[in-house]
Tab-separated table of N, CA, C and O in Angstrom:
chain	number	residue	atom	x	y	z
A	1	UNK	N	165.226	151.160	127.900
A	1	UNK	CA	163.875	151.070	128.440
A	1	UNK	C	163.831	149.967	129.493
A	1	UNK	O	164.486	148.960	129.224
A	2	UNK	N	162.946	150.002	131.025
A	2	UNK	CA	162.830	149.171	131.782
A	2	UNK	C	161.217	148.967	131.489
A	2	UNK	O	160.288	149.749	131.284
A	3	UNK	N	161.339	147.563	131.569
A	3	UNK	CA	159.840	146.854	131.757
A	3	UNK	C	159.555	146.727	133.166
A	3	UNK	O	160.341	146.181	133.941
A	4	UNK	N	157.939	147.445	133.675
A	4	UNK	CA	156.918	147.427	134.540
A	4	UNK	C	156.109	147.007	134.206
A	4	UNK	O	155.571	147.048	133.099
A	5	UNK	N	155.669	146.135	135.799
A	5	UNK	CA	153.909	145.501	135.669
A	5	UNK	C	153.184	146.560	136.253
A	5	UNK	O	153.674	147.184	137.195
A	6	UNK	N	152.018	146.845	135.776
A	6	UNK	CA	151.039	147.816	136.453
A	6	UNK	C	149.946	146.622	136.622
A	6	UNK	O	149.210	146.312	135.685
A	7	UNK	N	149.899	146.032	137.775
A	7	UNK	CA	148.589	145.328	137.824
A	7	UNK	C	147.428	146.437	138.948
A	7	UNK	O	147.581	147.278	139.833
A	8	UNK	N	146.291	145.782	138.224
A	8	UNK	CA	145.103	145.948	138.796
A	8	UNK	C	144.699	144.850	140.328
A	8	UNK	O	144.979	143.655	140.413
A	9	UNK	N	144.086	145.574	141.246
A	9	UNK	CA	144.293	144.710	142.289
A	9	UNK	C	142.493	145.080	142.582
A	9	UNK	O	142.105	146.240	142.445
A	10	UNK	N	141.453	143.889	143.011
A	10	UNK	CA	139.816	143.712	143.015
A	10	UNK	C	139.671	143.067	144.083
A	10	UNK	O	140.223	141.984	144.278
A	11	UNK	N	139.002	143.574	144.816
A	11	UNK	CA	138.733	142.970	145.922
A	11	UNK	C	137.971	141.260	145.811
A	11	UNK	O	137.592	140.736	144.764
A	12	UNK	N	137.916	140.769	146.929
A	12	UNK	CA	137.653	139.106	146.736
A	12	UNK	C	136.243	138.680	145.911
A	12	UNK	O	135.878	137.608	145.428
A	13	UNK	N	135.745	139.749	145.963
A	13	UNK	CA	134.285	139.365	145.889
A	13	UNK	C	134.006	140.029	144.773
A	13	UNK	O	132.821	140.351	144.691
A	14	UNK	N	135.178	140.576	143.239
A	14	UNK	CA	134.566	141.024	142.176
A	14	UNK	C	133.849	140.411	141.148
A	14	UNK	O	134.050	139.301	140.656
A	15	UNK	N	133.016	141.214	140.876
A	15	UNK	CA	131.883	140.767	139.456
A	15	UNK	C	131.861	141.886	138.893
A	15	UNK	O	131.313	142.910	139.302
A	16	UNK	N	132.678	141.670	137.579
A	16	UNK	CA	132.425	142.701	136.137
A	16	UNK	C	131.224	142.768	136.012
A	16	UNK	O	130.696	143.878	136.069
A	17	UNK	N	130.510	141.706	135.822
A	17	UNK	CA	129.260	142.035	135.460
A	17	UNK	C	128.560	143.190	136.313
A	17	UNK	O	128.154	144.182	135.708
A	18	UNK	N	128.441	143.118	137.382
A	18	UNK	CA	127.898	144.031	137.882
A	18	UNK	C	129.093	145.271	138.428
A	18	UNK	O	128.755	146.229	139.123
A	19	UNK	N	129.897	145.131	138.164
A	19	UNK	CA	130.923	146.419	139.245
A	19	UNK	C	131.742	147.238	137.764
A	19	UNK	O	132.051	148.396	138.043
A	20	UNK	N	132.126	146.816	136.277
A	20	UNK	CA	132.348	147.348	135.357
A	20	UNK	C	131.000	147.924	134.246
A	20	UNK	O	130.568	147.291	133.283
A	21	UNK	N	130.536	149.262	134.712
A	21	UNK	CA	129.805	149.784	133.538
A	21	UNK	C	130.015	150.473	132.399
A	21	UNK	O	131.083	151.046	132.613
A	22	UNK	N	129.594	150.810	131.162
A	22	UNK	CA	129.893	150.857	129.972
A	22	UNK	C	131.062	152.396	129.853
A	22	UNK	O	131.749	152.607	128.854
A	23	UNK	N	131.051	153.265	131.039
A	23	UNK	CA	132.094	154.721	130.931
A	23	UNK	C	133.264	153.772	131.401
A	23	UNK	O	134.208	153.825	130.613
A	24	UNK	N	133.544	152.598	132.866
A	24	UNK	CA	134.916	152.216	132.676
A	24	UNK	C	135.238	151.634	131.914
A	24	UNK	O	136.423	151.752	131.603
A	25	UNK	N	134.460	150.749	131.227
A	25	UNK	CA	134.894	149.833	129.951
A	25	UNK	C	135.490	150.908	128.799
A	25	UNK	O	136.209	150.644	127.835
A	26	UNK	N	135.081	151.891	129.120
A	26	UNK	CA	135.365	152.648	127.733
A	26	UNK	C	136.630	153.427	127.933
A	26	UNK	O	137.424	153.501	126.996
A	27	UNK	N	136.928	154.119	129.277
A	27	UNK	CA	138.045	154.192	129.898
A	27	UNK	C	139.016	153.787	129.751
A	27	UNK	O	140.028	154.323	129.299
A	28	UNK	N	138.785	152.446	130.235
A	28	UNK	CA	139.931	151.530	130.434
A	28	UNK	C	140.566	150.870	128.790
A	28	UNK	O	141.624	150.261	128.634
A	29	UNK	N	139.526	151.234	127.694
A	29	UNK	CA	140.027	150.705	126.344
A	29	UNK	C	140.958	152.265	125.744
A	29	UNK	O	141.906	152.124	124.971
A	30	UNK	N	140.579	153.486	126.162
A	30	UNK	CA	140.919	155.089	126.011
A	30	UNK	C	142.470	154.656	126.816
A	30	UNK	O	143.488	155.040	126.240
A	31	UNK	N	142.560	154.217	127.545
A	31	UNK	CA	143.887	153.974	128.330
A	31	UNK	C	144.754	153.448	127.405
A	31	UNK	O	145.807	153.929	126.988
A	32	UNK	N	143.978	151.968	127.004
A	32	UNK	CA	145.002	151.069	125.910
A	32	UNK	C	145.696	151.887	124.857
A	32	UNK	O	146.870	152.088	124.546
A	33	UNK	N	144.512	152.284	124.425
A	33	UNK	CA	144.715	153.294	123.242
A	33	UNK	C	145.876	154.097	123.252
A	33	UNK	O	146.553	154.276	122.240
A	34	UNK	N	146.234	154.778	124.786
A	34	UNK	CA	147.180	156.112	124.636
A	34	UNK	C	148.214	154.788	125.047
A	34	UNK	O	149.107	154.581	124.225
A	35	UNK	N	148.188	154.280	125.717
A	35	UNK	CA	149.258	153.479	125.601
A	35	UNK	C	150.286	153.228	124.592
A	35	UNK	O	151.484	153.508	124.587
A	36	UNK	N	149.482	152.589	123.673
A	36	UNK	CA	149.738	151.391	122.667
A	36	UNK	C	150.389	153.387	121.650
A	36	UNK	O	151.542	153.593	121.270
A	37	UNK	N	149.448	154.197	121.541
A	37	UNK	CA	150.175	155.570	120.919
A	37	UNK	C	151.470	156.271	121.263
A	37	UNK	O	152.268	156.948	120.615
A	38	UNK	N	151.366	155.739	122.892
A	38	UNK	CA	152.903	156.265	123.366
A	38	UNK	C	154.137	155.412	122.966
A	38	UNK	O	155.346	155.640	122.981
A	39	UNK	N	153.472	154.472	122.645
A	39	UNK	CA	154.356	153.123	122.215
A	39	UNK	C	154.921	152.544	123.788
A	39	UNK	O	156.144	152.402	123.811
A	40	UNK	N	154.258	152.222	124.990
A	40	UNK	CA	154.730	151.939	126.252
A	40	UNK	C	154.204	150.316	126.313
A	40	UNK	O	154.933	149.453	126.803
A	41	UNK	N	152.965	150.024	125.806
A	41	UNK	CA	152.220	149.078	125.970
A	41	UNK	C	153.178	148.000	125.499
A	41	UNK	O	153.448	148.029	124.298
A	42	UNK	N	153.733	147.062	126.232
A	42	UNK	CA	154.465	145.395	125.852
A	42	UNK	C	153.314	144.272	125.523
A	42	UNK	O	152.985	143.560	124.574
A	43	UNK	N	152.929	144.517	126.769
A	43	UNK	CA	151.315	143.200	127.216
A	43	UNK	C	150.267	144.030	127.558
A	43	UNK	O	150.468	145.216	127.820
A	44	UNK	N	148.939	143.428	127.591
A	44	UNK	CA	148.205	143.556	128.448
A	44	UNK	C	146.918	142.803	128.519
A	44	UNK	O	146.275	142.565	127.496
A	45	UNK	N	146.481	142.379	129.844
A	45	UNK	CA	145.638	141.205	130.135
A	45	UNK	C	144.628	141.308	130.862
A	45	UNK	O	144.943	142.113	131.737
A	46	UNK	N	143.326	140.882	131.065
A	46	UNK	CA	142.760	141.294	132.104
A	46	UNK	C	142.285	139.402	132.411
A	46	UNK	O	141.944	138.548	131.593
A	47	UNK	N	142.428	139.331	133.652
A	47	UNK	CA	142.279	137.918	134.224
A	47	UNK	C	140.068	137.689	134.848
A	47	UNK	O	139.145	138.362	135.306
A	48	UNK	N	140.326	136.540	134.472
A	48	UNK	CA	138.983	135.723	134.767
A	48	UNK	C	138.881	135.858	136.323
A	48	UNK	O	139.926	136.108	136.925
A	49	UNK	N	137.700	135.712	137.041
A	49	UNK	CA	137.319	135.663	138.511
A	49	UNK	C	138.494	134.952	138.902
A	49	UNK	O	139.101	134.055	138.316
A	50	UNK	N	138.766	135.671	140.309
A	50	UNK	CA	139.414	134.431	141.558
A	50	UNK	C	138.455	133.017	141.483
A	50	UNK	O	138.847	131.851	141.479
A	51	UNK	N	137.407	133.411	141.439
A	51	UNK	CA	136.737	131.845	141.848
A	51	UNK	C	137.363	131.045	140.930
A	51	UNK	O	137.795	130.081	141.561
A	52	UNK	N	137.651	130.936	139.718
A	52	UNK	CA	138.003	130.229	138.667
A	52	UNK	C	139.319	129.938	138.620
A	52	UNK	O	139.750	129.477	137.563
A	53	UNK	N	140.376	130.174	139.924
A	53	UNK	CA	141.381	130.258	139.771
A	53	UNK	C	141.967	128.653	140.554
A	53	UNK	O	141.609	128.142	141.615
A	54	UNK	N	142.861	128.237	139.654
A	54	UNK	CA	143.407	126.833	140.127
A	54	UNK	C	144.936	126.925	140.809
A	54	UNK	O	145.855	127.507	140.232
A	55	UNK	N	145.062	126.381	141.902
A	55	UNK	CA	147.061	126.415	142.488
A	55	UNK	C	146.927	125.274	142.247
A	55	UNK	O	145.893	124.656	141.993
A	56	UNK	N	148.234	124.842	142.329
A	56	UNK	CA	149.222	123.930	141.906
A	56	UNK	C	150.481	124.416	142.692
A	56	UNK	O	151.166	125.433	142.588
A	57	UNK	N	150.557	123.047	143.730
A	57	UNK	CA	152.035	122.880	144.863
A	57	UNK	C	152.083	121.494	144.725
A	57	UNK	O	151.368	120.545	144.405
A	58	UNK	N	153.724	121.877	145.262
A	58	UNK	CA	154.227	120.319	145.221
A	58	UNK	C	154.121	120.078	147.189
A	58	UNK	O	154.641	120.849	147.995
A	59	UNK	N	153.337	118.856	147.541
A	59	UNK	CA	153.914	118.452	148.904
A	59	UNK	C	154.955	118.056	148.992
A	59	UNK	O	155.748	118.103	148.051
A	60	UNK	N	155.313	117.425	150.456
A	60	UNK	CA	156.190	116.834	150.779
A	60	UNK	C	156.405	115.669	150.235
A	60	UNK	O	157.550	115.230	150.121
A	61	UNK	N	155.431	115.066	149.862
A	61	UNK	CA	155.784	113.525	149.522
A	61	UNK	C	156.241	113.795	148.054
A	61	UNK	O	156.863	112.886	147.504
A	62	UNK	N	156.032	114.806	147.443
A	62	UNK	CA	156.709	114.835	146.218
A	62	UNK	C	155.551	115.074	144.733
A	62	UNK	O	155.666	115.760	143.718
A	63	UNK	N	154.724	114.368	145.111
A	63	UNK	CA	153.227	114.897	144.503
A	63	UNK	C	153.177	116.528	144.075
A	63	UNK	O	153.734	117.537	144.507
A	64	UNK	N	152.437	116.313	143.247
A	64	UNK	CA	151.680	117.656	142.774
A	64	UNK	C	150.293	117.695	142.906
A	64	UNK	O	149.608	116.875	142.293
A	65	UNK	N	149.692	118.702	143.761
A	65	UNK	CA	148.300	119.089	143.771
A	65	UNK	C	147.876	120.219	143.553
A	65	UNK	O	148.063	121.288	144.135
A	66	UNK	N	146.909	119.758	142.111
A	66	UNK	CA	145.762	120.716	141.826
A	66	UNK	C	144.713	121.092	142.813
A	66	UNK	O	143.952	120.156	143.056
A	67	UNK	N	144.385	122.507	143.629
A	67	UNK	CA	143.117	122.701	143.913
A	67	UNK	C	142.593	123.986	143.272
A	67	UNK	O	143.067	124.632	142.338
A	68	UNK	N	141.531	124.189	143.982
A	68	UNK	CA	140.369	125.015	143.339
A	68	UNK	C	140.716	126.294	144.369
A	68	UNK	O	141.037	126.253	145.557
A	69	UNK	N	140.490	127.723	143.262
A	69	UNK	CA	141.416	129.108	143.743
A	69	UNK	C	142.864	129.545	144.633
A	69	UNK	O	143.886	128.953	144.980
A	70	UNK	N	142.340	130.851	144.767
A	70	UNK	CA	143.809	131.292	144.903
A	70	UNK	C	145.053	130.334	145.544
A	70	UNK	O	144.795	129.242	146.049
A	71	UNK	N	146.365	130.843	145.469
A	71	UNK	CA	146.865	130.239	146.172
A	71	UNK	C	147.253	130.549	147.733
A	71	UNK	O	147.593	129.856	148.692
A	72	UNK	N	147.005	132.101	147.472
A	72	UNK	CA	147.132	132.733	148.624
A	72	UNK	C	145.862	133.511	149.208
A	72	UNK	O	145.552	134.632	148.805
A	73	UNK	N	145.333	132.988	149.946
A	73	UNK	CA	144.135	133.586	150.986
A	73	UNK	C	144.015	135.357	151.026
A	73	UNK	O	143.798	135.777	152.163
A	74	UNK	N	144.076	135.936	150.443
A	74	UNK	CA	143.934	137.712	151.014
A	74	UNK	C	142.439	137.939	150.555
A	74	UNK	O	141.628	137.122	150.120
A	75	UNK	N	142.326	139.237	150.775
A	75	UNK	CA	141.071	140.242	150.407
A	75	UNK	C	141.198	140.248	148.779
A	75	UNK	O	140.281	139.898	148.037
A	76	UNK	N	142.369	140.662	148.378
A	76	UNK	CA	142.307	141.060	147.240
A	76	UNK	C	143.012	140.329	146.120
A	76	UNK	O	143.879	139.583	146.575
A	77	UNK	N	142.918	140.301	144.787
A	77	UNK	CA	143.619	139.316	144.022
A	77	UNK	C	143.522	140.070	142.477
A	77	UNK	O	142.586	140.732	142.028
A	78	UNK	N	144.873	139.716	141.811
A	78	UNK	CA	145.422	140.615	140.494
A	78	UNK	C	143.714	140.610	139.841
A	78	UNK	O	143.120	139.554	140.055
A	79	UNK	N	143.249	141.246	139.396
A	79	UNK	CA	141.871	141.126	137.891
A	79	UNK	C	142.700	141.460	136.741
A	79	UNK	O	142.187	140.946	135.747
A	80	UNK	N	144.031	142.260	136.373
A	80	UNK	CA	144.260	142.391	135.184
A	80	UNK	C	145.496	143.240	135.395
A	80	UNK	O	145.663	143.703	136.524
A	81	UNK	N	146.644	143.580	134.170
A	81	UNK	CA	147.846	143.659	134.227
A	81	UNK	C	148.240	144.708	132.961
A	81	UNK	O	147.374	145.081	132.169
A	82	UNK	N	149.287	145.028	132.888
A	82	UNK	CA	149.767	145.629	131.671
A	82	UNK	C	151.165	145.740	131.798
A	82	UNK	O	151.439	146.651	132.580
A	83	UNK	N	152.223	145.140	131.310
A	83	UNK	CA	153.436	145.713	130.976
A	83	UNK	C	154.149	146.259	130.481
A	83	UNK	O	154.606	145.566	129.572
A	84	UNK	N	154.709	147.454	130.527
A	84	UNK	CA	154.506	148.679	129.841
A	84	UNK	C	156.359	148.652	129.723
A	84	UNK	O	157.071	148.247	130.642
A	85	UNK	N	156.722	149.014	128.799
A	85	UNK	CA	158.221	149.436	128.229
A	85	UNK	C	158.223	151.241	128.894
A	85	UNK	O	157.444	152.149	128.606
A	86	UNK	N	159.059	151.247	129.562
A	86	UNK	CA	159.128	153.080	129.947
A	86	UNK	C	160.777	153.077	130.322
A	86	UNK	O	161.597	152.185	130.539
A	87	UNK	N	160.819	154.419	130.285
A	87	UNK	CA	162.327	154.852	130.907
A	87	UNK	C	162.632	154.825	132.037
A	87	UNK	O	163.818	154.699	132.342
A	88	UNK	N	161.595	154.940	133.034
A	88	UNK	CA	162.402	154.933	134.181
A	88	UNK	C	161.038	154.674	134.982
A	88	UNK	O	160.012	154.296	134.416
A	89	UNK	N	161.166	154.999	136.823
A	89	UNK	CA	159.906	154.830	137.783
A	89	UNK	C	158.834	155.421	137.628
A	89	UNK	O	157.702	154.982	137.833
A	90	UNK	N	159.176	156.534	137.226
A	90	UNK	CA	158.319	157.851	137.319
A	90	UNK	C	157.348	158.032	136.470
A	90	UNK	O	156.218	158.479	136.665
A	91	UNK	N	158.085	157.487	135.069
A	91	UNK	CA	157.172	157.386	133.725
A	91	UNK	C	156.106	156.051	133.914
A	91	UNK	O	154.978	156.112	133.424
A	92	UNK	N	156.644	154.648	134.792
A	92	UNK	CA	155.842	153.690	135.028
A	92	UNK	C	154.420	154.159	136.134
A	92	UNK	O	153.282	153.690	136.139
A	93	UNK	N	155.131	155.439	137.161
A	93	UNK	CA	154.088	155.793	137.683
A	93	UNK	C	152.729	155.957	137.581
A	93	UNK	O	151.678	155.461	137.985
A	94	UNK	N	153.365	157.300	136.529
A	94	UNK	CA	152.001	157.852	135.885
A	94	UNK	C	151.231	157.260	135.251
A	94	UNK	O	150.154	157.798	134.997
A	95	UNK	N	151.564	155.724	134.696
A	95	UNK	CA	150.998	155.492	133.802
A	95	UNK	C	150.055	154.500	134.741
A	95	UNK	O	148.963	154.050	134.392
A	96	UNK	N	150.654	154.281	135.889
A	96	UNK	CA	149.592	153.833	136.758
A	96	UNK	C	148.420	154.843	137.659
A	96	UNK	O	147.355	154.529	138.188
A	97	UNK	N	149.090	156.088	137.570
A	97	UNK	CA	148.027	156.956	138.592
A	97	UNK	C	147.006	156.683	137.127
A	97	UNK	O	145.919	156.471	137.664
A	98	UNK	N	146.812	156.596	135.922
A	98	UNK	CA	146.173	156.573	134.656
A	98	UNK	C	145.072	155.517	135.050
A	98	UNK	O	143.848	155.580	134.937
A	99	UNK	N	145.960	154.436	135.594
A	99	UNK	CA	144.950	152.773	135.328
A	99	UNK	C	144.171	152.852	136.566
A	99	UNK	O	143.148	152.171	136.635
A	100	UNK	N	144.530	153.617	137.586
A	100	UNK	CA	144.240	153.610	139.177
A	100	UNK	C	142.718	154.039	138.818
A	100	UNK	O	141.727	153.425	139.213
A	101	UNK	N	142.695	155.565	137.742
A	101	UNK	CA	141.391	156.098	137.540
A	101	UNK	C	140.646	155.493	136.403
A	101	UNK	O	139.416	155.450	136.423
A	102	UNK	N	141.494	154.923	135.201
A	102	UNK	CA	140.269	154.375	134.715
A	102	UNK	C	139.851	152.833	135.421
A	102	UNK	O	138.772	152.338	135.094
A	103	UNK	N	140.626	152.207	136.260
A	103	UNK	CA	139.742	150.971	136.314
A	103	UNK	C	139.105	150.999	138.114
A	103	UNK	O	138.870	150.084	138.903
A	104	UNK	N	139.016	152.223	138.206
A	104	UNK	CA	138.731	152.185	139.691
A	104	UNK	C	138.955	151.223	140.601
A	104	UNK	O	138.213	150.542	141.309
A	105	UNK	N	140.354	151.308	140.418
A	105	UNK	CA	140.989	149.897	141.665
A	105	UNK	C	142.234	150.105	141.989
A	105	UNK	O	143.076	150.420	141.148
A	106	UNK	N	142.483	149.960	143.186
A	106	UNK	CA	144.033	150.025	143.596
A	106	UNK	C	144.878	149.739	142.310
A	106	UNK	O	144.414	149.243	141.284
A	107	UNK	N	146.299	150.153	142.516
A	107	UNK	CA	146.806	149.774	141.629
A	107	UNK	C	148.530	149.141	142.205
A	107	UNK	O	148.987	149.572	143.264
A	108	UNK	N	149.128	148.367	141.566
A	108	UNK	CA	150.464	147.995	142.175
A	108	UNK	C	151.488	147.919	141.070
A	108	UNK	O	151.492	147.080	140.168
A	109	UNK	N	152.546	149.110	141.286
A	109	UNK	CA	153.543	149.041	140.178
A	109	UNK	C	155.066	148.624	140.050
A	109	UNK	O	155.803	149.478	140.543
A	110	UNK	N	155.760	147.478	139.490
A	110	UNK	CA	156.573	146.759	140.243
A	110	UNK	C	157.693	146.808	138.894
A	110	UNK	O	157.471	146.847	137.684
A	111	UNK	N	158.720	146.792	139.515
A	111	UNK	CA	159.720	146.452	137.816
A	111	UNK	C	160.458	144.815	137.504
A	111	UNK	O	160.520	143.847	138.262
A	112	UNK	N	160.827	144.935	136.455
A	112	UNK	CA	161.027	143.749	136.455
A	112	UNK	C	162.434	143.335	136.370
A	112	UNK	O	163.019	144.212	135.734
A	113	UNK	N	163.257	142.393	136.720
A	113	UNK	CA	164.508	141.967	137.202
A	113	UNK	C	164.860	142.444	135.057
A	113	UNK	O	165.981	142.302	134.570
């Protein structure tokens, strides 16, 4: 078996509160479910706002600095993840065309070293 991340990818400006209603919530737990039945499910996480998000780099002088969000500037940023045990690409696929529709969000599927 190879381990894949299927992350979820939300644009900059998401709010569950208002952008997750009670059919994706229910979706997206119907997902876990067949998952965790196929026996594929390793992890799975769903992450707090970008706003809430802290980096941590080292400068030049050797220091470490904490600031406040991402570390990298884009549109979009992970909301949540799953690493799934499968046989091969194809099986990691599908299991993302799956997450693409229940969590109505891009999706990005990557393997792991």
């Amino acid at each position: 078996m190879m381990q894949y991340l299927v992350a979820i990818h939300h644009p900059d400006d998401y709010d569950p509160a208002t952008m997750e209603d009670d059919a994706m919530i229910e979706e997206i737990h119907a997902l876990n479910r067949e998952m965790i039945d196929a026996g594929v499910r390793f992890f799975a996480g769903g992450l707090r706002t970008v706003k809430e998000a802290k980096s941590i780099t080292k400068g030049t002088d050797g220091k470490v600095l904490v600031t406040d969000g991402p570390f990298l500037e884009t549109k979009e940023h992970i909301g949540g993840f799953w690493i799934l045990d499968v046989a091969d690409l194809n099986e990691a696929l599908e299991w993302g065309r799956k997450a693409t529709v229940a969590c109505r969000a891009p999706v990005e599927v990557r393997q792991f070293h």
